[in-house]
mmCIF file of C-alpha atoms (C1' of nucleotides) in Angstrom:
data_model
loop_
_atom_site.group_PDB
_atom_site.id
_atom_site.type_symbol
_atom_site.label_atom_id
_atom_site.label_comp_id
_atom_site.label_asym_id
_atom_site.label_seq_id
_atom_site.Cartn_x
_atom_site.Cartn_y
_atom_site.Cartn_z
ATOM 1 C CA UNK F 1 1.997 -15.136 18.451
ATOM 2 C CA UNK F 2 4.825 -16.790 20.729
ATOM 3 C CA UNK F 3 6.319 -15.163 23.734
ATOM 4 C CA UNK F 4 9.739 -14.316 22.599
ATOM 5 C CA UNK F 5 12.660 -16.295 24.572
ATOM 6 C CA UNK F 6 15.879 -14.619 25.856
ATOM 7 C CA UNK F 7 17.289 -16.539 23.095
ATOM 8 C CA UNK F 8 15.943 -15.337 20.041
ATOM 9 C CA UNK F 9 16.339 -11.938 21.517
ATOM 10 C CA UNK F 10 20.103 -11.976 21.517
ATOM 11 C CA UNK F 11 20.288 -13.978 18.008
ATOM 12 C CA UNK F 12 18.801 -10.902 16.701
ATOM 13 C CA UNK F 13 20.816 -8.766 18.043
ATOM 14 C CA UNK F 14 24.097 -10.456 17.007
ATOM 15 C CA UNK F 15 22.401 -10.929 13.283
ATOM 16 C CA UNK F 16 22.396 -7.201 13.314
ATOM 17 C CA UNK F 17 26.191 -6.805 15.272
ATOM 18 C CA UNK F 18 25.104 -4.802 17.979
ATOM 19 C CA UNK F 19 26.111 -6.172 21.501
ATOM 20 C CA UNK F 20 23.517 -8.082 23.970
ATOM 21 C CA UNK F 21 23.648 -5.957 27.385
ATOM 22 C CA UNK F 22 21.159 -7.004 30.061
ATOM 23 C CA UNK F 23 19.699 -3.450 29.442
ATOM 24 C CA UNK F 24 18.757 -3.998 26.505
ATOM 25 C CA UNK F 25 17.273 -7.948 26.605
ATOM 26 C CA UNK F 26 14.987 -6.433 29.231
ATOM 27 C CA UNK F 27 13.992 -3.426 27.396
ATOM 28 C CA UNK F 28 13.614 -5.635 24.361
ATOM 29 C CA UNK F 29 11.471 -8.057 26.480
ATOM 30 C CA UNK F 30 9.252 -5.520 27.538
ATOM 31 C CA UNK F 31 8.581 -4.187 24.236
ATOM 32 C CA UNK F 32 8.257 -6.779 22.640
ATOM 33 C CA UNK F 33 5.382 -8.505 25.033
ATOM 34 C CA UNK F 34 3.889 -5.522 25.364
ATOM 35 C CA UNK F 35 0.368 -5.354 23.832
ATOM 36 C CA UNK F 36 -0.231 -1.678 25.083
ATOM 37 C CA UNK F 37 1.917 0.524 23.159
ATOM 38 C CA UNK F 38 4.350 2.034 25.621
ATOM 39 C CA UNK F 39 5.737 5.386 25.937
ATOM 40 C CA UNK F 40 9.641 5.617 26.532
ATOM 41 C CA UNK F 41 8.982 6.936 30.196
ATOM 42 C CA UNK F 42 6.583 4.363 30.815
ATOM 43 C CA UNK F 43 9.516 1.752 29.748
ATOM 44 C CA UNK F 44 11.936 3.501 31.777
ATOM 45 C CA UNK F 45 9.924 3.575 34.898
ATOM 46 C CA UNK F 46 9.152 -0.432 34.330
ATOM 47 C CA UNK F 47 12.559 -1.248 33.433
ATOM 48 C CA UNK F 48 14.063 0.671 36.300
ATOM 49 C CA UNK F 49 12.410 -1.577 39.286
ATOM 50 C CA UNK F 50 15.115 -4.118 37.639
ATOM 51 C CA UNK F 51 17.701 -1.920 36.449
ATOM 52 C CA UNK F 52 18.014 0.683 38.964
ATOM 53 C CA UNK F 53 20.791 2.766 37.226
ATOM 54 C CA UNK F 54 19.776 2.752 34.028
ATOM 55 C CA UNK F 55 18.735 5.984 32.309
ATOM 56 C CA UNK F 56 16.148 7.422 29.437
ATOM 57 C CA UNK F 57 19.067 7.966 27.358
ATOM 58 C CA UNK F 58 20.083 4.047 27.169
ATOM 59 C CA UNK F 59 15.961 3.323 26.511
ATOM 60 C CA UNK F 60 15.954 6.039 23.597
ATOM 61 C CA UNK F 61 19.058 4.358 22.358
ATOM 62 C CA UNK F 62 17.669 0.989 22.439
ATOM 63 C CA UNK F 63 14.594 2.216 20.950
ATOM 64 C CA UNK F 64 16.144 3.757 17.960
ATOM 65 C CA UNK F 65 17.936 0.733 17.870
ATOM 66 C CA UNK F 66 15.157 -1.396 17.989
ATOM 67 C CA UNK F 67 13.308 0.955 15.275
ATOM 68 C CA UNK F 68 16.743 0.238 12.817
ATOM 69 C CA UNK F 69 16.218 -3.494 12.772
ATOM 70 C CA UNK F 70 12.407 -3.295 12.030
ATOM 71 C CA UNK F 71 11.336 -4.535 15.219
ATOM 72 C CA UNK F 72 8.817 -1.452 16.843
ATOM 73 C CA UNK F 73 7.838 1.103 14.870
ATOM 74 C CA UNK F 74 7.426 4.498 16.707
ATOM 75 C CA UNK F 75 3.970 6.148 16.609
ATOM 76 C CA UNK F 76 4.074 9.721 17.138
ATOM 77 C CA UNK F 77 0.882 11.131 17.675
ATOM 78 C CA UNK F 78 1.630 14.582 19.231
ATOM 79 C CA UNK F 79 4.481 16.646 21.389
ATOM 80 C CA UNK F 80 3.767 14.969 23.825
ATOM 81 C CA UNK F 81 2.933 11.529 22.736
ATOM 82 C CA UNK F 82 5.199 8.861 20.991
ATOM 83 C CA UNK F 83 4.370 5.178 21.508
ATOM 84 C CA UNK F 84 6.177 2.294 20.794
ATOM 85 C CA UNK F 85 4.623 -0.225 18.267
ATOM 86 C CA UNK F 86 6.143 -4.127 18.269
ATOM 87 C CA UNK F 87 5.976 -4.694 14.309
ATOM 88 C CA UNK F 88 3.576 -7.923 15.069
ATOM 89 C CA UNK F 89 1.239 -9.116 12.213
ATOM 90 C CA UNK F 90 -1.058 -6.759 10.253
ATOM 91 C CA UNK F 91 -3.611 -4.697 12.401
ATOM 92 C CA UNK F 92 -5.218 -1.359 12.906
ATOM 93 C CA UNK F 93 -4.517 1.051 15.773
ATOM 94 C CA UNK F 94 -7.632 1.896 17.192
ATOM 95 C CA UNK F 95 -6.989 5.450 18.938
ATOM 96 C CA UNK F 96 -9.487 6.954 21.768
ATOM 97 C CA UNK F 97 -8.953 11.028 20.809
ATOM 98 C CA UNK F 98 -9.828 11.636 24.126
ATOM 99 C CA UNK F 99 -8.011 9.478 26.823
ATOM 100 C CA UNK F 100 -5.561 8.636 23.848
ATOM 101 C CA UNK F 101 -5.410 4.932 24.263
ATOM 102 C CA UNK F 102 -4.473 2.287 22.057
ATOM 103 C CA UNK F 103 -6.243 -0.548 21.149
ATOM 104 C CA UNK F 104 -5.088 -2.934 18.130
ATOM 105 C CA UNK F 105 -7.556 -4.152 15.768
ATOM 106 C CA UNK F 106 -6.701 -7.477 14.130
ATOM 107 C CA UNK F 107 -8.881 -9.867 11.874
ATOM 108 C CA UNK F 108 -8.778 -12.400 9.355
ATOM 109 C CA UNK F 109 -10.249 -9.765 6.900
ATOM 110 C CA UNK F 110 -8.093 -7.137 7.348
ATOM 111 C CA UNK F 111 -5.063 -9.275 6.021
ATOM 112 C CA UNK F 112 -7.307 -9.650 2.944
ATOM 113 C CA UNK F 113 -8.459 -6.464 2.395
ATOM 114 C CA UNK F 114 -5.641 -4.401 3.242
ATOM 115 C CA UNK F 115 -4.292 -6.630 0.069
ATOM 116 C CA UNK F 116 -6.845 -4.973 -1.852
ATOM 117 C CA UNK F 117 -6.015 -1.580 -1.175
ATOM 118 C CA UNK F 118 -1.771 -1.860 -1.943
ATOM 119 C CA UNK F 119 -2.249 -3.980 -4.697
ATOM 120 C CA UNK F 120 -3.365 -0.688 -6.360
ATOM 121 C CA UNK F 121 -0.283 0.680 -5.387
ATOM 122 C CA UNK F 122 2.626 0.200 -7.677
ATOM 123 C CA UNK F 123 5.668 -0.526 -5.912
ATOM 124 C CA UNK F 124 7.840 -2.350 -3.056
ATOM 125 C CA UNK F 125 5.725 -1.503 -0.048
ATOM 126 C CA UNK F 126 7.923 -1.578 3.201
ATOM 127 C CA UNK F 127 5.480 -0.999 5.975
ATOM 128 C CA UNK F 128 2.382 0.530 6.731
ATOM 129 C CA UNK F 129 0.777 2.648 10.112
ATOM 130 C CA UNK F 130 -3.195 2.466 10.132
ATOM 131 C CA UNK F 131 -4.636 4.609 12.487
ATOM 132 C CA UNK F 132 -8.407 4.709 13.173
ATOM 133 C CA UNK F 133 -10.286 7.524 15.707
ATOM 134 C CA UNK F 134 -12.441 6.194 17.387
ATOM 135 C CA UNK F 135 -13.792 7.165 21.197
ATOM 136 C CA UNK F 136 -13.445 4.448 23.664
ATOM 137 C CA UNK F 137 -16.017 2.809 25.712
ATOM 138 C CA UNK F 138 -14.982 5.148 28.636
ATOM 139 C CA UNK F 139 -14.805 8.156 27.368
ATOM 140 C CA UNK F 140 -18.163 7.743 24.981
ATOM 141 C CA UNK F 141 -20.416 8.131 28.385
ATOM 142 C CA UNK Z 1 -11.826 19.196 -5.363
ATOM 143 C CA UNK Z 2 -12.699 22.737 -5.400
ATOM 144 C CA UNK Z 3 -10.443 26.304 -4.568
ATOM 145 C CA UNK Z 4 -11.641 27.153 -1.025
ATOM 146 C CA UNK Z 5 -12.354 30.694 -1.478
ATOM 147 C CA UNK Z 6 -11.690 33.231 1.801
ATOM 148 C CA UNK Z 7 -15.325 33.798 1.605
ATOM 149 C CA UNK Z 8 -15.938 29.728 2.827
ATOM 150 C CA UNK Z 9 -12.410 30.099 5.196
ATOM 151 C CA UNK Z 10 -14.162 33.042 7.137
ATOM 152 C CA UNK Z 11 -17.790 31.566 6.980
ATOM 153 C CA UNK Z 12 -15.536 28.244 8.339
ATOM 154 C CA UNK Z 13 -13.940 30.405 11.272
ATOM 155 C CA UNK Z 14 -17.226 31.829 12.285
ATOM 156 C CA UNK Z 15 -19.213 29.017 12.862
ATOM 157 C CA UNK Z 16 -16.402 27.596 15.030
ATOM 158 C CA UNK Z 17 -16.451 31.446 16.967
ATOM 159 C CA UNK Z 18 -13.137 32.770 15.886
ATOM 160 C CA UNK Z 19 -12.278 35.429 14.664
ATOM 161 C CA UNK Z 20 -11.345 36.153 10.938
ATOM 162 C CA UNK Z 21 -7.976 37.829 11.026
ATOM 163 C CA UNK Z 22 -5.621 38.688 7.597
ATOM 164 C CA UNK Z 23 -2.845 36.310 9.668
ATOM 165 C CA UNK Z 24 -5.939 33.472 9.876
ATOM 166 C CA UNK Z 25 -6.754 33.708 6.695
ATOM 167 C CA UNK Z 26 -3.571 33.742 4.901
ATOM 168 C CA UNK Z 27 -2.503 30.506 6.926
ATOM 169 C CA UNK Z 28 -5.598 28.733 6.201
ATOM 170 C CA UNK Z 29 -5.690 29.803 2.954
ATOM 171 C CA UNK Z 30 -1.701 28.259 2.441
ATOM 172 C CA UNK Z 31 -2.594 24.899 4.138
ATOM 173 C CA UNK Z 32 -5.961 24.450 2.844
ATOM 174 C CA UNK Z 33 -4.689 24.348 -0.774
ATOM 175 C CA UNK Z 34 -1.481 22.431 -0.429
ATOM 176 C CA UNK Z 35 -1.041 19.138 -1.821
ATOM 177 C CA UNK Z 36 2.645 18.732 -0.171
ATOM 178 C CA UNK Z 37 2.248 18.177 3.609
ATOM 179 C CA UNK Z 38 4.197 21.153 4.901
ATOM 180 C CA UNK Z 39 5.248 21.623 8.363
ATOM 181 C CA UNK Z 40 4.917 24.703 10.677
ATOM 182 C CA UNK Z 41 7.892 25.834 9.968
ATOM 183 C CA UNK Z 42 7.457 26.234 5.698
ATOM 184 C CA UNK Z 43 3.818 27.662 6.471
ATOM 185 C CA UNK Z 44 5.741 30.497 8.321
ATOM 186 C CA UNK Z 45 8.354 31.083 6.207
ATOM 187 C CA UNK Z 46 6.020 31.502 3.358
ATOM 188 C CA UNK Z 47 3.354 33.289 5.306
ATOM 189 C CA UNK Z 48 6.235 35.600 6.327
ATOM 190 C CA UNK Z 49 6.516 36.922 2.884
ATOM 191 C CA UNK Z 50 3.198 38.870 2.590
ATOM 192 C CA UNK Z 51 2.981 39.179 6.727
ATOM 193 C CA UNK Z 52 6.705 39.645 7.967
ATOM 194 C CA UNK Z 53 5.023 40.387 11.383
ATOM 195 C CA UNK Z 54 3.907 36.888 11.883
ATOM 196 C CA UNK Z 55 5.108 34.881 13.988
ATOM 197 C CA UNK Z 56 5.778 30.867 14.664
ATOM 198 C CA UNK Z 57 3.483 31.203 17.858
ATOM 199 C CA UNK Z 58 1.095 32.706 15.905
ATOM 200 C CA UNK Z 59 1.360 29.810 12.881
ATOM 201 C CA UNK Z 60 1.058 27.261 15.844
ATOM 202 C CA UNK Z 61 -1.861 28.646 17.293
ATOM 203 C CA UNK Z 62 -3.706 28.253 14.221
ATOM 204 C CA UNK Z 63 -2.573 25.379 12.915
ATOM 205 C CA UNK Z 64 -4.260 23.871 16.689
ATOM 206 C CA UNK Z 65 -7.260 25.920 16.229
ATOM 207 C CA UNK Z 66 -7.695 23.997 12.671
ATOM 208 C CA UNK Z 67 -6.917 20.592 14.022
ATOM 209 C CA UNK Z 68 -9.892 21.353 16.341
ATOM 210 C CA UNK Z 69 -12.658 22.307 13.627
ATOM 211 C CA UNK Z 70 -11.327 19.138 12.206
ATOM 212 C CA UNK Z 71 -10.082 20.556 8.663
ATOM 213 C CA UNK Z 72 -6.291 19.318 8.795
ATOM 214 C CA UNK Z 73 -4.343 16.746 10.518
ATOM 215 C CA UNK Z 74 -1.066 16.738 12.517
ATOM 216 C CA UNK Z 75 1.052 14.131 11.183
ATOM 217 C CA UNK Z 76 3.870 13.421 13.198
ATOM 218 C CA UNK Z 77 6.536 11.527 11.979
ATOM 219 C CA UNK Z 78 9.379 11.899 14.067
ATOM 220 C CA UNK Z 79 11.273 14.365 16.894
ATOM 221 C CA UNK Z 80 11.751 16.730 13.927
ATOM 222 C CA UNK Z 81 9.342 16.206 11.595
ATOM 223 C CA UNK Z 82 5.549 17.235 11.827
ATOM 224 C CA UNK Z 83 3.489 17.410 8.621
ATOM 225 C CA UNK Z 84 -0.124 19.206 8.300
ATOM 226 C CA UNK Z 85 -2.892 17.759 6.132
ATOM 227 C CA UNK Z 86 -5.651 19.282 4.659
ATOM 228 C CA UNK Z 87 -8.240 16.898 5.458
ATOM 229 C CA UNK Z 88 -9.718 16.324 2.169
ATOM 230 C CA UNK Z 89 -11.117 12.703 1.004
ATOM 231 C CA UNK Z 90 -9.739 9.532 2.134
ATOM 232 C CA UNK Z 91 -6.782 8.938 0.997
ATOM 233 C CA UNK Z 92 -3.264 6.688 1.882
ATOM 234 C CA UNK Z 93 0.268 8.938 2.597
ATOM 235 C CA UNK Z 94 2.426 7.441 0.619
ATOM 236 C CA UNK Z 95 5.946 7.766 2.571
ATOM 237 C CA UNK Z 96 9.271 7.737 1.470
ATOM 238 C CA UNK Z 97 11.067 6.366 4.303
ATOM 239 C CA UNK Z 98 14.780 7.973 3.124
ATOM 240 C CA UNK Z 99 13.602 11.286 2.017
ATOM 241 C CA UNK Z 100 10.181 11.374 3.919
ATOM 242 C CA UNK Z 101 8.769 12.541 0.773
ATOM 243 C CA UNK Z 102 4.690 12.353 1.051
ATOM 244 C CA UNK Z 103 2.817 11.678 -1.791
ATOM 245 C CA UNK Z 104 -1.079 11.285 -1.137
ATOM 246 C CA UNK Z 105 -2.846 8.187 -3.311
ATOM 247 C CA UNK Z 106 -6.202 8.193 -3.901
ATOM 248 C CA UNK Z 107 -8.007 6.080 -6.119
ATOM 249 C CA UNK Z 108 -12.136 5.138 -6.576
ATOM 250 C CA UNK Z 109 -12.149 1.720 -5.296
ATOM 251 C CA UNK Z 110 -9.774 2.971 -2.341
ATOM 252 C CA UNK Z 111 -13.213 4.473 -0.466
ATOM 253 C CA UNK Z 112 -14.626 0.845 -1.201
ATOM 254 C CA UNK Z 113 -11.745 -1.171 0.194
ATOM 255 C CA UNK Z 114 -11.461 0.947 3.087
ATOM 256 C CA UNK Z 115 -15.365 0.541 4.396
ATOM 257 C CA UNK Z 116 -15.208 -3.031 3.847
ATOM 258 C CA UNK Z 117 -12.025 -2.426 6.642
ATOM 259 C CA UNK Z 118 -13.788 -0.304 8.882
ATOM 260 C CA UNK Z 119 -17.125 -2.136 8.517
ATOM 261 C CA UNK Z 120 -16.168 -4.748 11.174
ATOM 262 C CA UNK Z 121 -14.896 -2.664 13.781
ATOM 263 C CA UNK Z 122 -18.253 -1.419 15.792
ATOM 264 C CA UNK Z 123 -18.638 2.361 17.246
ATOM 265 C CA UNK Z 124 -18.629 5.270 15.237
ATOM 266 C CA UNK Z 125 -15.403 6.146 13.489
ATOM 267 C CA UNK Z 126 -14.245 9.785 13.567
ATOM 268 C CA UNK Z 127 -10.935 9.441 11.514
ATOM 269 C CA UNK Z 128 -8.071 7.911 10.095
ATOM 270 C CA UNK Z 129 -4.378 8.357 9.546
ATOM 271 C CA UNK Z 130 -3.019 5.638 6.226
ATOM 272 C CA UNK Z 131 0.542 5.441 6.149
ATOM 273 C CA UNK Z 132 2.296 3.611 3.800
ATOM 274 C CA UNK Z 133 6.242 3.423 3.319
ATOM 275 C CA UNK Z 134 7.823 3.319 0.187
ATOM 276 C CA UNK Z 135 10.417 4.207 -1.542
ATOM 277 C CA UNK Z 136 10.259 7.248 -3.874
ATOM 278 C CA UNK Z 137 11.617 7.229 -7.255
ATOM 279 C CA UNK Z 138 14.747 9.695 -6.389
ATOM 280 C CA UNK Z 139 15.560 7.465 -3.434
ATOM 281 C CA UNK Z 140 14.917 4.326 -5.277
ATOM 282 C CA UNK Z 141 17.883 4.767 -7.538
ATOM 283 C "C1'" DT E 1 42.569 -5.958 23.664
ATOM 284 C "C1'" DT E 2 39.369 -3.848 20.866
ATOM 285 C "C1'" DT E 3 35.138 -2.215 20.221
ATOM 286 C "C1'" DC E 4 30.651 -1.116 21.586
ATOM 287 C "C1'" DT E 5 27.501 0.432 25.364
ATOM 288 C "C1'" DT E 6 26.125 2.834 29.450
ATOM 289 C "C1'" DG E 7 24.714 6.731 31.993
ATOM 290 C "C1'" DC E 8 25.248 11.344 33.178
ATOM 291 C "C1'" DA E 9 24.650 16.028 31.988
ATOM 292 C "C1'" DA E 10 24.197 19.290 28.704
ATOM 293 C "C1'" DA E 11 22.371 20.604 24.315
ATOM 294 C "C1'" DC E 12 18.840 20.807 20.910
ATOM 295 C "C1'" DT E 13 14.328 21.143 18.525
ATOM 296 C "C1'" DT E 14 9.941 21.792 18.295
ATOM 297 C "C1'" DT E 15 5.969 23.330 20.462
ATOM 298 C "C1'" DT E 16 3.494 25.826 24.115
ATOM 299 C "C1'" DT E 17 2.491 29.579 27.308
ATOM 300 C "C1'" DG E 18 2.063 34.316 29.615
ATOM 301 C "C1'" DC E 19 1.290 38.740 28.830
ATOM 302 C "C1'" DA E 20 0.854 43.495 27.024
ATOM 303 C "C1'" DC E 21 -0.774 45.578 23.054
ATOM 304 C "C1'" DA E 22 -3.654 45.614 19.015
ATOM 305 C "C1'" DG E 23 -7.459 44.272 16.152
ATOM 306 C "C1'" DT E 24 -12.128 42.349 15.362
ATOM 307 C "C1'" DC E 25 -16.903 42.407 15.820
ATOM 308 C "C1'" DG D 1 -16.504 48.523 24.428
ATOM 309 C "C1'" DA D 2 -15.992 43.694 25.206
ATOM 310 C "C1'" DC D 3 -13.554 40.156 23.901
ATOM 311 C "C1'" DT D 4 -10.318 37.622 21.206
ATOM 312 C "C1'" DG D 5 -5.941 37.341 18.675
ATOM 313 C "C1'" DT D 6 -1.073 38.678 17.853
ATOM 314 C "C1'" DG D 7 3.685 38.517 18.597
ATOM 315 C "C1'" DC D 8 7.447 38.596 21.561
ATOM 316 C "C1'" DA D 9 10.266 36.207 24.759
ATOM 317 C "C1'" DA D 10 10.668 32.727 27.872
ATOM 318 C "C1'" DA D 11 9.449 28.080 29.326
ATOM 319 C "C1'" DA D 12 8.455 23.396 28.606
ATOM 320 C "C1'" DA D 13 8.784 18.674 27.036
ATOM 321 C "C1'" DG D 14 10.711 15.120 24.702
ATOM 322 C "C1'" DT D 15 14.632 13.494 22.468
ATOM 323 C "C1'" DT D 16 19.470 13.455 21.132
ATOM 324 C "C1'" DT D 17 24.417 13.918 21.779
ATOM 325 C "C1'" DG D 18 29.324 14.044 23.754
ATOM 326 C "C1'" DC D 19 32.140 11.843 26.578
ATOM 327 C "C1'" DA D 20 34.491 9.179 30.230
ATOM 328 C "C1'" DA D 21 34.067 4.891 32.516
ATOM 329 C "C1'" DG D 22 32.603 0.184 32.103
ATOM 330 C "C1'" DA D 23 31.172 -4.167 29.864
ATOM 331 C "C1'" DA D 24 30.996 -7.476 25.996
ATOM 332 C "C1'" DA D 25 33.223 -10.153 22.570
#
DNA sequence: TTTCTTGCAAACTTTTTGCACAGTC
DNA sequence: GACTGTGCAAAAAGTTTGCAAGAAA
């Protein structure tokens, strides 16, 4: 896993014709990097300290936008709750019910085995969302 | 996979404390037994035909109160979109990503698969959401 | 210059809540 | 009779949209 460069960033973009903005590298940057699953407020509220006028509508855009090309996938969970996903290799969200934190699970295995289970499924498979309960060490005391 | 009979859906309601109501039991009964996914909105207008008093509130309210005995699951998919699942054996949602079509697959070795998954990731799991996109047959065309 | 994007405000959708009345146990 | 549930209407929360001004190509 790389850190994505500036670059690459707007390459994408172009490849897909939509326009490189500075809004949008940064919100790409930051969801991209991020290993924690943001909400769109909690992106808006980062990206603001930089970008001072921009506004949720610009991050939902870019989002969406983002969720087009295949890069994030959105994770809604409740009303309340949609995270954003950067489509990185294989893994398992592991989900406190409680505090309703995210952790990802990767392993060698899981590439394997996860094989296993859509190879019984007939088919073009275009993506998948694995989400696992589990409490997390905070909330289990 | 047996017919839950109203007998089991008020013995259900009990032990949780709440109280078996016609309204209760006809929305359990509707959800419990479906095989398509529906959303809030189809569970009340087909409740609505043999209780035209009902109301959405009413469908939500239970709908939570299930999600907290544990028998379905919200799935949310998008802004507009919420699906409820009878939580029944382990199986994968099999998503069309045009449509959003949901087809549930199940198959014996899927159980098998899906501990060998779940077997290296310590703590005690309490559940799991399997999405899997795919184009439907309609859509495919 | 042309076309796409931003950012504001307003609109929209779904879901949740408060409360008086009614029903269950 | 005590307590919980219903159903209405209103509120809430998150997300989307229309549009004029601005920026990118």
């Amino acid at each position: 896993m790389h850190k994505i460069t500036d670059d690459e960033i707007i390459t994408l973009l172009k490849e897909n014709r939509f326009k490189a903005t500075p809004q949008r590298l940064a919100i790409c940057r930051f969801v991209l990097e991020s290993h924690d699953h943001p909400s769109a407020e909690q992106i808006y509220t980062t990206i603001r300290k930089d970008y001072p006028t921009i506004s949720l509508a610009t991050v939902y855009k870019t989002l969406g936008l983002l969720d087009t090309i295949g890069l994030i996938s959105e994770l809604r969970f409740n009303a309340t709750h949609t995270r954003y996903d950067p489509k990185m290799s294989l893994h398992i969200n592991i989900i406190c019910p409680k505090c309703l934190n995210i952790d990802d699970f990767e392993s060698n295995s899981l590439n394997k085995t996860w094989q296993a289970i859509i190879s019984d499924i007939e088919g073009e498979i275009l993506g998948q969302r694995i989400d696992v309960y589990k409490l997390c060490k905070n909330c289990k005391k």
